[in-house]
Tab-separated table of N, CA and C in Angstrom:
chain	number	residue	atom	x	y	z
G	1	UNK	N	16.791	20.636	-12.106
G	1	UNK	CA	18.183	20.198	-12.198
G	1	UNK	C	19.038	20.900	-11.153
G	2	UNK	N	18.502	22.173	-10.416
G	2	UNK	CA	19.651	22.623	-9.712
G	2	UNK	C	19.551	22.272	-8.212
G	3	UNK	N	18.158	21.630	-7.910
G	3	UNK	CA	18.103	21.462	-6.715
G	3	UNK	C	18.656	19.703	-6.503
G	4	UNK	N	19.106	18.956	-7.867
G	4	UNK	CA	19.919	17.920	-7.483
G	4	UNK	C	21.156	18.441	-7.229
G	5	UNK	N	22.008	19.146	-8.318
G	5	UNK	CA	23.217	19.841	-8.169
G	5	UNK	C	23.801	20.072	-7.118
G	6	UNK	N	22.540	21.226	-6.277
G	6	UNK	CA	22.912	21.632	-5.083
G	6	UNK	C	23.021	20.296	-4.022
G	7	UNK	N	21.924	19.497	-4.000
G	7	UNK	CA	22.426	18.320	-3.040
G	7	UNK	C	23.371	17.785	-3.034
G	8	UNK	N	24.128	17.525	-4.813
G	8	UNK	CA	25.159	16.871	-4.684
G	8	UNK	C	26.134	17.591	-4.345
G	9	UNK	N	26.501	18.933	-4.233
G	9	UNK	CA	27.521	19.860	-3.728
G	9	UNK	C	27.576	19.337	-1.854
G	10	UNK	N	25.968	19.479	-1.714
G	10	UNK	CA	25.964	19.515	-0.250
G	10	UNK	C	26.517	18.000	0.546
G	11	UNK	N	26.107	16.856	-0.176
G	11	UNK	CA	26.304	15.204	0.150
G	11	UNK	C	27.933	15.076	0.044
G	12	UNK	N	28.820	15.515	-1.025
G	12	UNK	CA	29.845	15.581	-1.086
G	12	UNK	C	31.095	16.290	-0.591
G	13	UNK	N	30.355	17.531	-0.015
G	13	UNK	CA	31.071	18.127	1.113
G	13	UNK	C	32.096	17.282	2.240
G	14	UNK	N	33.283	17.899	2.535
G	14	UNK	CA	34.330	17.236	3.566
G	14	UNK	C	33.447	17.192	4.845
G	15	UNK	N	32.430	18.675	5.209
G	15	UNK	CA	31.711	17.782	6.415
G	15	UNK	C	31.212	17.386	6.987
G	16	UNK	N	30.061	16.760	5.590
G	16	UNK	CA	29.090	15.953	5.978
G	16	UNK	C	29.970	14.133	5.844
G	17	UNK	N	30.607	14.229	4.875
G	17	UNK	CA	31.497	12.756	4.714
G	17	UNK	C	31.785	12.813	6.131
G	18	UNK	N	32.966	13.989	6.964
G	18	UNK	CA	33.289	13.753	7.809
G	18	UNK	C	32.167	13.195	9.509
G	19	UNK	N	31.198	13.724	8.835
G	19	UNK	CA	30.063	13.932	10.284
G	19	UNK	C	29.461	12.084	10.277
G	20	UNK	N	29.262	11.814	8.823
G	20	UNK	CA	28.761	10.509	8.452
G	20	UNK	C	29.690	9.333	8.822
G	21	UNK	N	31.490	9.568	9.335
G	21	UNK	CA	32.400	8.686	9.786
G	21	UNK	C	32.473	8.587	10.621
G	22	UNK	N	31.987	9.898	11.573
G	22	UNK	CA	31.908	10.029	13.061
G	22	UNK	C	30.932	9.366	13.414
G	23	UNK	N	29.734	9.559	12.764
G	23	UNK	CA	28.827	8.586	13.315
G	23	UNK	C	29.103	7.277	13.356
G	24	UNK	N	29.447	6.846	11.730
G	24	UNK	CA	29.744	5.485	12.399
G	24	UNK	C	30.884	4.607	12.953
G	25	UNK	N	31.584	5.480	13.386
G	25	UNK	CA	32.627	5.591	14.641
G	25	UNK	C	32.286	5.381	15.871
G	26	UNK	N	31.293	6.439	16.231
G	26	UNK	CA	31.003	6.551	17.366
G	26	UNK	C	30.121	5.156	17.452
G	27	UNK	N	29.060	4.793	16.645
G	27	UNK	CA	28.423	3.820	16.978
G	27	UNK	C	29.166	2.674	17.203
G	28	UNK	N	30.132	2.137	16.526
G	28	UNK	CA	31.157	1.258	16.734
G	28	UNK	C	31.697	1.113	18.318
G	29	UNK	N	32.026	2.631	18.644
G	29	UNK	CA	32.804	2.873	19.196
G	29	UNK	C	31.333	2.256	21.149
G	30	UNK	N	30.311	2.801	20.534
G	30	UNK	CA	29.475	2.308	21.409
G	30	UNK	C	29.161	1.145	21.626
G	31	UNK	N	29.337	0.317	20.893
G	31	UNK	CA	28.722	-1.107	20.790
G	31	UNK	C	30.149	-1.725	21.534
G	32	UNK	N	31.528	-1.283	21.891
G	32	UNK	CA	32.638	-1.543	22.188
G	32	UNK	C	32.576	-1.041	23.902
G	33	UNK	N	31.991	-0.155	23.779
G	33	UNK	CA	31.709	0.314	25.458
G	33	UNK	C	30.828	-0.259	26.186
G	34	UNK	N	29.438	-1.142	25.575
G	34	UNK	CA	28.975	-2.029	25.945
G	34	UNK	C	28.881	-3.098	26.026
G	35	UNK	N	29.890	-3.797	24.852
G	35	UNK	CA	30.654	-4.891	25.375
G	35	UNK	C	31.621	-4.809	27.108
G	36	UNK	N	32.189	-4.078	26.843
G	36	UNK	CA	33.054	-3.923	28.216
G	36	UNK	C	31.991	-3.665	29.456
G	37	UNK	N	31.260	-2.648	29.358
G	37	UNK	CA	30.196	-2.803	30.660
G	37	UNK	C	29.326	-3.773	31.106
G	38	UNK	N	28.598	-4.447	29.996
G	38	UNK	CA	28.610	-5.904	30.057
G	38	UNK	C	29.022	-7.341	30.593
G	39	UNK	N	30.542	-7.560	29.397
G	39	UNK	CA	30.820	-8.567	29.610
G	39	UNK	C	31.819	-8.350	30.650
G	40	UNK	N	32.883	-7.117	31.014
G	40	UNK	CA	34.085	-7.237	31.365
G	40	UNK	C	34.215	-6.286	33.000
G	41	UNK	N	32.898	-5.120	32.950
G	41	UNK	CA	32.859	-4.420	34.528
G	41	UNK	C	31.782	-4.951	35.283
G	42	UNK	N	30.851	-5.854	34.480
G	42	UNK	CA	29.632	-6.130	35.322
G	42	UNK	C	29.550	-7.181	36.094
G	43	UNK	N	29.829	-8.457	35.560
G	43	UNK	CA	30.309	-9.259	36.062
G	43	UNK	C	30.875	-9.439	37.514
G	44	UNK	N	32.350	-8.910	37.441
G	44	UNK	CA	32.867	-9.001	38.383
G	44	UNK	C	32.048	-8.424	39.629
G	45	UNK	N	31.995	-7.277	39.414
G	45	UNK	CA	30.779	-6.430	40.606
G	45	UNK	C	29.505	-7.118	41.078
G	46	UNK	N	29.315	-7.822	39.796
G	46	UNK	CA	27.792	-8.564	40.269
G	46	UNK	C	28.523	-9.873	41.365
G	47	UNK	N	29.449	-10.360	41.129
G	47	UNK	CA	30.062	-11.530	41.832
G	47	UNK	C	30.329	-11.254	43.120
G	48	UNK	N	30.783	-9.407	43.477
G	48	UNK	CA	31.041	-9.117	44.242
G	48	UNK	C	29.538	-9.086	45.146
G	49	UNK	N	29.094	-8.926	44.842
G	49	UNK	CA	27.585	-8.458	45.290
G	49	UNK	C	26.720	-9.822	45.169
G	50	UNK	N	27.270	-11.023	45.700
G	50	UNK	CA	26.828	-12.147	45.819
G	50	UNK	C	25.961	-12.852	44.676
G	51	UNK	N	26.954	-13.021	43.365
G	51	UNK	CA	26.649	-13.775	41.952
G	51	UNK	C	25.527	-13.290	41.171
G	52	UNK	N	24.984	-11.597	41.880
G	52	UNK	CA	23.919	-10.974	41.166
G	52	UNK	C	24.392	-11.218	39.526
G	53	UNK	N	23.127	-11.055	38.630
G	53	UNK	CA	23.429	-10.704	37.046
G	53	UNK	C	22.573	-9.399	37.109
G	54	UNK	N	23.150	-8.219	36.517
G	54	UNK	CA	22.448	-6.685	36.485
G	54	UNK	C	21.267	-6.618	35.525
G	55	UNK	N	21.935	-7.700	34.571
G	55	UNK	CA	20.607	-7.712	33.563
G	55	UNK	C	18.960	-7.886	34.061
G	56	UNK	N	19.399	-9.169	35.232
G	56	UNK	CA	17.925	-9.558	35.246
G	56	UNK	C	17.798	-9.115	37.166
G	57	UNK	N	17.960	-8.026	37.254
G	57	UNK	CA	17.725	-6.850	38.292
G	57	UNK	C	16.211	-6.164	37.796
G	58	UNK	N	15.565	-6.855	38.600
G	58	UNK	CA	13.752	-5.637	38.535
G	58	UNK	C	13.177	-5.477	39.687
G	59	UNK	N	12.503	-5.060	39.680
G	59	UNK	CA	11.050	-4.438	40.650
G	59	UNK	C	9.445	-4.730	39.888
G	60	UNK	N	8.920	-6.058	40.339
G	60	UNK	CA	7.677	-6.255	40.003
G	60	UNK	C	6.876	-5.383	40.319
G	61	UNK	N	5.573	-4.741	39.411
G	61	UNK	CA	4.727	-4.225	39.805
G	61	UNK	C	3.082	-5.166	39.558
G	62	UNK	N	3.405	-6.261	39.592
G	62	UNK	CA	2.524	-6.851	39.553
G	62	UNK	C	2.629	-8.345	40.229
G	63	UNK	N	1.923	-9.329	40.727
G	63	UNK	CA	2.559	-10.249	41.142
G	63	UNK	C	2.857	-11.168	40.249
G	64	UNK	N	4.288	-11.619	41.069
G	64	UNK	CA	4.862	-12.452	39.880
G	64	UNK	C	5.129	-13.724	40.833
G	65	UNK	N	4.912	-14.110	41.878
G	65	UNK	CA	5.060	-14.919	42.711
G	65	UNK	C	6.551	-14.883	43.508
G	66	UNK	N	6.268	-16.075	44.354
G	66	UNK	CA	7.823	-16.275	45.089
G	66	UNK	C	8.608	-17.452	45.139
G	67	UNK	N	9.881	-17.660	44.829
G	67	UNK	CA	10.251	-16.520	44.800
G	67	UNK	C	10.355	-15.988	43.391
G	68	UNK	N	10.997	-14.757	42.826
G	68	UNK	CA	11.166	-14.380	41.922
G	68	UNK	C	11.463	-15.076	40.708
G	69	UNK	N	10.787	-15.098	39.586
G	69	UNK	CA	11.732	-15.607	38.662
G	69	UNK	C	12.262	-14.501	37.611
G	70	UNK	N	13.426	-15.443	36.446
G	70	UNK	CA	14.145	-14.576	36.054
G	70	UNK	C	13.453	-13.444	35.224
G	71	UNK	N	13.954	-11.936	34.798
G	71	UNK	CA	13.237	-11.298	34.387
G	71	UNK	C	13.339	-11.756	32.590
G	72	UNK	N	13.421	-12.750	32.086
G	72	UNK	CA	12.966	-12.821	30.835
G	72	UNK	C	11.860	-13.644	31.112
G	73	UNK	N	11.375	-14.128	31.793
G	73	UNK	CA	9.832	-15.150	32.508
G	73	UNK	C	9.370	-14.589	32.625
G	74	UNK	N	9.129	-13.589	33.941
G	74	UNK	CA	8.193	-12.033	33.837
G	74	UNK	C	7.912	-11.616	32.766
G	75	UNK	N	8.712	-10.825	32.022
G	75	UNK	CA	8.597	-10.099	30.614
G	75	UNK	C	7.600	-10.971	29.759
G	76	UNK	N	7.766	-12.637	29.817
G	76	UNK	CA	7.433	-13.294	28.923
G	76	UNK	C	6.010	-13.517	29.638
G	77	UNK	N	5.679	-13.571	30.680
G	77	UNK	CA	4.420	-13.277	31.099
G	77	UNK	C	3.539	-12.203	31.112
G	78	UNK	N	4.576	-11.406	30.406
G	78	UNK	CA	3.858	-10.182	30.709
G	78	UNK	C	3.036	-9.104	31.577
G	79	UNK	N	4.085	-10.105	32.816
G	79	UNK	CA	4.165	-8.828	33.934
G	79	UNK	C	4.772	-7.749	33.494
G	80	UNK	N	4.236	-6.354	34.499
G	80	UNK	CA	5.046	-4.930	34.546
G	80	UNK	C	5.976	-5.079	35.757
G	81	UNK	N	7.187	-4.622	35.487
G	81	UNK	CA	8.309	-4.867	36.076
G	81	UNK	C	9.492	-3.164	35.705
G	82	UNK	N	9.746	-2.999	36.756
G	82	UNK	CA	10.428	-1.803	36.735
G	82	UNK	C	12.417	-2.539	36.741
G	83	UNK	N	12.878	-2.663	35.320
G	83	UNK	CA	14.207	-3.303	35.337
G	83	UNK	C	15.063	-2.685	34.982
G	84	UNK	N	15.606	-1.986	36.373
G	84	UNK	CA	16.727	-0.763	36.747
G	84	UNK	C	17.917	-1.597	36.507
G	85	UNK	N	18.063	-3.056	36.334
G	85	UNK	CA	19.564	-4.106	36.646
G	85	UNK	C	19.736	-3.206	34.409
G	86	UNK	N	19.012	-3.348	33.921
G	86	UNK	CA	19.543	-2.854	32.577
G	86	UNK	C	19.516	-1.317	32.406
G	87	UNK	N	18.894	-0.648	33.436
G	87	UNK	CA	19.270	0.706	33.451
G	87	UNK	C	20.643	1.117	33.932
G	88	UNK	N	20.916	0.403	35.059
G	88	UNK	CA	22.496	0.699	35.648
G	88	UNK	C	23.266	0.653	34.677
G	89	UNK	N	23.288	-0.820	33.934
G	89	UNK	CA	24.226	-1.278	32.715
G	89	UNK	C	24.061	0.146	31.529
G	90	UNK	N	23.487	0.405	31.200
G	90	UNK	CA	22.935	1.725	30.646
G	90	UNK	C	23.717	2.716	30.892
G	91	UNK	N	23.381	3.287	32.061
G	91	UNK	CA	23.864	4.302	33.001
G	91	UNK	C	25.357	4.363	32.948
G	92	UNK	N	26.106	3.172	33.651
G	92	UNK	CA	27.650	2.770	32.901
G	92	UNK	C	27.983	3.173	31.745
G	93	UNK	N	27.398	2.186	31.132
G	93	UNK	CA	27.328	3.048	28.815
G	93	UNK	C	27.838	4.340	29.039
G	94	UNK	N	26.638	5.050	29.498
G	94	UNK	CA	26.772	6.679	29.435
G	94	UNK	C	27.531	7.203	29.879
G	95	UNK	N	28.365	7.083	31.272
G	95	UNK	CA	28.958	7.620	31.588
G	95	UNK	C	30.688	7.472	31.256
G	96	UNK	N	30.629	6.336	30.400
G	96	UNK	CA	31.973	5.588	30.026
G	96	UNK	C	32.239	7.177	28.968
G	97	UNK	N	31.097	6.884	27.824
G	97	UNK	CA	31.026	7.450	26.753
G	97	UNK	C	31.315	9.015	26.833
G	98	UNK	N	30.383	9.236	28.234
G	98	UNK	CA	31.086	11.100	28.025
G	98	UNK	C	32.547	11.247	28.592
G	99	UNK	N	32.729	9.876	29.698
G	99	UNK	CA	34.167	10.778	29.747
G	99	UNK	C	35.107	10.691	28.841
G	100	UNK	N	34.789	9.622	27.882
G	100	UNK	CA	35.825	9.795	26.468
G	100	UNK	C	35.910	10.987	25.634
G	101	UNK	N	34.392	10.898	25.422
G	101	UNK	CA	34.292	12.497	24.728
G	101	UNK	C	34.780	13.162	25.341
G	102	UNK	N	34.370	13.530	26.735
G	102	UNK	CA	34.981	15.012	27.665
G	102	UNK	C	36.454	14.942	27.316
G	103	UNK	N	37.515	13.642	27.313
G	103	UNK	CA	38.641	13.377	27.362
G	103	UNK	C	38.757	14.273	25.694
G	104	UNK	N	38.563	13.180	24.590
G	104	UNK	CA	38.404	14.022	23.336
G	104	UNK	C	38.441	15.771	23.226
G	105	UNK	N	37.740	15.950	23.692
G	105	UNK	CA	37.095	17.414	23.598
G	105	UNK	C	38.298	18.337	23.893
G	106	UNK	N	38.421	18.114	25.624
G	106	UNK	CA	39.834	18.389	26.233
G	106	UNK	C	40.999	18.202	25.917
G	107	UNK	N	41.428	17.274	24.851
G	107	UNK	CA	42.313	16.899	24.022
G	107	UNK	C	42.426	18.210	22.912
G	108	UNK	N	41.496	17.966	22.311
G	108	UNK	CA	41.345	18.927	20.844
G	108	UNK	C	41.399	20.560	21.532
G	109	UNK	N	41.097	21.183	21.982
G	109	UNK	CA	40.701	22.263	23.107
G	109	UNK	C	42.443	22.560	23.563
G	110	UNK	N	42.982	21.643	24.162
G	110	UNK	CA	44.552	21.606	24.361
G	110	UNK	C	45.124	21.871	22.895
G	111	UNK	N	45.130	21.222	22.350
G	111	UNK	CA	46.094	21.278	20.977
G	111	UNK	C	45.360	22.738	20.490
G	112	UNK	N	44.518	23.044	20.693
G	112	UNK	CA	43.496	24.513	19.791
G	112	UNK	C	44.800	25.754	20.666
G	113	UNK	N	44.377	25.974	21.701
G	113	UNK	CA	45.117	27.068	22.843
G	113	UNK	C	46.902	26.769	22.305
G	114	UNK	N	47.151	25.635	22.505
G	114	UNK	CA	48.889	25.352	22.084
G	114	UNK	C	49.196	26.448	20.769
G	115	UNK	N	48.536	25.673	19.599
G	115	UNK	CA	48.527	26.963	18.284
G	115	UNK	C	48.269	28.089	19.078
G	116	UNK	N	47.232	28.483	19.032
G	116	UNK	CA	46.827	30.115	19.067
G	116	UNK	C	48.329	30.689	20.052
G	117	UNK	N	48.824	30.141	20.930
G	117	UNK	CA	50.082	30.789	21.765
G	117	UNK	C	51.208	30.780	21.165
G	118	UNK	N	51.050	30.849	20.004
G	118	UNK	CA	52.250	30.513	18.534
G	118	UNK	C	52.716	31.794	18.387
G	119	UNK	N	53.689	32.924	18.778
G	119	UNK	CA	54.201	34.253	18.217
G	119	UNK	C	54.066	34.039	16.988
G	120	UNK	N	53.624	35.104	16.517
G	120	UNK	CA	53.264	35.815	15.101
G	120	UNK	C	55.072	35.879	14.599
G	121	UNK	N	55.310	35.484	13.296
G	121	UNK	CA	56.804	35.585	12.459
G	121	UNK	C	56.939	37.056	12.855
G	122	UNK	N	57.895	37.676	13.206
G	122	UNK	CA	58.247	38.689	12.873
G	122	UNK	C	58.141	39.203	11.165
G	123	UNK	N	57.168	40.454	11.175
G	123	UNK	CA	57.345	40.564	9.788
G	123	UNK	C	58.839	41.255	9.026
G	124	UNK	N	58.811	40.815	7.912
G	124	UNK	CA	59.926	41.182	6.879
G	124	UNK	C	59.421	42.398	5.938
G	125	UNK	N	58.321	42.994	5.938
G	125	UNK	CA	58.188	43.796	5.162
G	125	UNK	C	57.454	44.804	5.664
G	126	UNK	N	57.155	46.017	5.037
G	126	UNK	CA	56.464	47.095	5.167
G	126	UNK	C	55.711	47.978	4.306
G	127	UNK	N	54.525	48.620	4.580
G	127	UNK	CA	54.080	48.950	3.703
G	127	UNK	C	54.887	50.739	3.285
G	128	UNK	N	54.637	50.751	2.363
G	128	UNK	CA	55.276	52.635	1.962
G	128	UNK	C	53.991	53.389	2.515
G	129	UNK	N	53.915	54.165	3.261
G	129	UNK	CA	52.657	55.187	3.508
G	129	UNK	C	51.931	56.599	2.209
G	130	UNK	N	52.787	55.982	1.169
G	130	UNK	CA	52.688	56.890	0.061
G	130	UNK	C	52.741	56.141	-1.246
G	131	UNK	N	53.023	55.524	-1.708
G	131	UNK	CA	52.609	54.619	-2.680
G	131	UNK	C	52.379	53.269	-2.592
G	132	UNK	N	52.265	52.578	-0.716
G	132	UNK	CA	51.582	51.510	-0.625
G	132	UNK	C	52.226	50.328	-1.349
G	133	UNK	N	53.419	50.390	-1.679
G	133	UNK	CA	54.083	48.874	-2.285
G	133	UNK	C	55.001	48.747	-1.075
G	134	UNK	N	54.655	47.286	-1.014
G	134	UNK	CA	56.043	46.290	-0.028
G	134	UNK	C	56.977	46.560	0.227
G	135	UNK	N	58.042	47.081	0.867
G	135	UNK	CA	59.440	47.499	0.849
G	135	UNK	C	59.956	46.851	2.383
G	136	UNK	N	61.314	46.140	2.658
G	136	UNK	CA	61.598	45.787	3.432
G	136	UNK	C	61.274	46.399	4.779
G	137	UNK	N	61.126	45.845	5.865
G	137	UNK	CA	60.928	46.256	6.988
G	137	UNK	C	62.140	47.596	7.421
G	138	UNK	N	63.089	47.039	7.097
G	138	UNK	CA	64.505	47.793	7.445
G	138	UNK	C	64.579	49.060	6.925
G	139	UNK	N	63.855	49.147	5.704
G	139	UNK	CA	64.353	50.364	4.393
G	139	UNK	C	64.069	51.922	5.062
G	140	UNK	N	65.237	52.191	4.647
G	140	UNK	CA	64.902	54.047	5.091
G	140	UNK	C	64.515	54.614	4.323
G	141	UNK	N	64.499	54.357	2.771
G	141	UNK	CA	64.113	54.780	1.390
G	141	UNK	C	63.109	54.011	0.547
G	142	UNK	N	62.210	54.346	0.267
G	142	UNK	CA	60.717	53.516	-0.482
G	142	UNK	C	61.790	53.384	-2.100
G	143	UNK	N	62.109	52.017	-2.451
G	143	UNK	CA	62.503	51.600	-3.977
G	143	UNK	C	61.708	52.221	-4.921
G	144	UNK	N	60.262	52.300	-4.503
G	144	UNK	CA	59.366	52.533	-5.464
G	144	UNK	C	59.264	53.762	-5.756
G	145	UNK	N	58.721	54.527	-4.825
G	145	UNK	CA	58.543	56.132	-5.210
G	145	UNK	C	59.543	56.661	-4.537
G	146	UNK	N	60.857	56.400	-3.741
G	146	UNK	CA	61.804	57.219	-3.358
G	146	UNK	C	62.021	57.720	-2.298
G	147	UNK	N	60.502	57.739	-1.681
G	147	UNK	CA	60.393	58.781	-0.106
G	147	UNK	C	61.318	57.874	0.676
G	148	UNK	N	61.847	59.189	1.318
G	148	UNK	CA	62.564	58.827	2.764
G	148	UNK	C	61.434	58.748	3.963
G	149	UNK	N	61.894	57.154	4.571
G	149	UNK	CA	61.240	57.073	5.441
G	149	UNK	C	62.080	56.796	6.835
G	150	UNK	N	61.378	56.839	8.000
G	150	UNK	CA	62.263	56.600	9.199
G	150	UNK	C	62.186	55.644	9.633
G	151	UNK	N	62.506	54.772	10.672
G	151	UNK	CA	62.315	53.529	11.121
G	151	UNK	C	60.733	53.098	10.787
G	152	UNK	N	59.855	54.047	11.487
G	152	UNK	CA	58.490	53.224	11.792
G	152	UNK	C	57.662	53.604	10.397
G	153	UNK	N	58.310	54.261	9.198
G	153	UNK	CA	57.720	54.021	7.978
G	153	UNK	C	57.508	55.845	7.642
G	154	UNK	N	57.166	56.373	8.612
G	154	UNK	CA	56.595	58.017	7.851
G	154	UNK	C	57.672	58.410	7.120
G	155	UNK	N	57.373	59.593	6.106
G	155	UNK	CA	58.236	60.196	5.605
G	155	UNK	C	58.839	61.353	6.555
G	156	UNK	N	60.410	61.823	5.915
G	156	UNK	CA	61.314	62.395	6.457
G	156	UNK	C	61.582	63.502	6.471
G	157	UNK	N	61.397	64.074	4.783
G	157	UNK	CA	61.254	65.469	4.722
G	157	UNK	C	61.195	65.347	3.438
């Protein structure tokens, strides 16, 4: 019974819920970056580059005749074919993806340093060096046990 317990302590935790949203965030968030490298940066570039499609970009290693046909014919023949046109598209993916993160990261990292450069409140209180209860920062006299103290807290005489 305690080694369910403990799982359920551990499954219900803020951050594994949280790690389990990120994931499927991020995957979302991937399937959205390859739409765009895809349908919306590839394209155009391939047009630029005389109506290429990146997808069906290979390197036969076997003969496949001439001229080329498309690489789902190859594949389906089951030629070996080295098809870098879906590695580039790939490659894009990846590099979309870290600079978001890097962006992310650098984001969170900024806001982290902003806090930490936060002055500390000036404190309002002080400790007594002789009976150790709270007494205003200001006090020349401990309320509690009486001692005279001087500005920076010691006693006086």
């Amino acid at each position: 019974m305690g080694f369910i317990k403990e799982f359920k302590e551990f499954a219900v935790k803020g951050n594994v819920i949280d790690l389990a949203v990120g994931v499927i965030v991020g995957a979302a968030f991937g399937k959205i970056v390859t739409s765009l490298v895809n349908d919306i940066i590839m394209p155009p570039i391939g047009k630029i580059l005389g109506n290429v499609n990146f997808k069906d970009l290979y390197y036969p290693l076997d003969n496949v005749g001439s001229p080329w046909p498309s690489l789902a014919k190859v594949t389906e023949q089951g030629k070996s074919v080295i098809a870098y046109g879906q590695f580039v598209n790939t490659l894009i993916d990846f590099l979309i993806v870290s600079f978001c993160i890097f962006m992310l990261v650098k984001g969170i990292n900024f806001i982290r340093r902003t806090e930490e450069k936060k002055p500390e409140p000036e404190k309002t209180t002080k400790e007594c060096p002789y009976c150790m209860s709270d007494i205003p920062a200001k006090a020349t006299r401990c309320a509690h046990c009486t001692s005279m103290l001087d500005a920076e807290g010691a006693e006086l005489g």
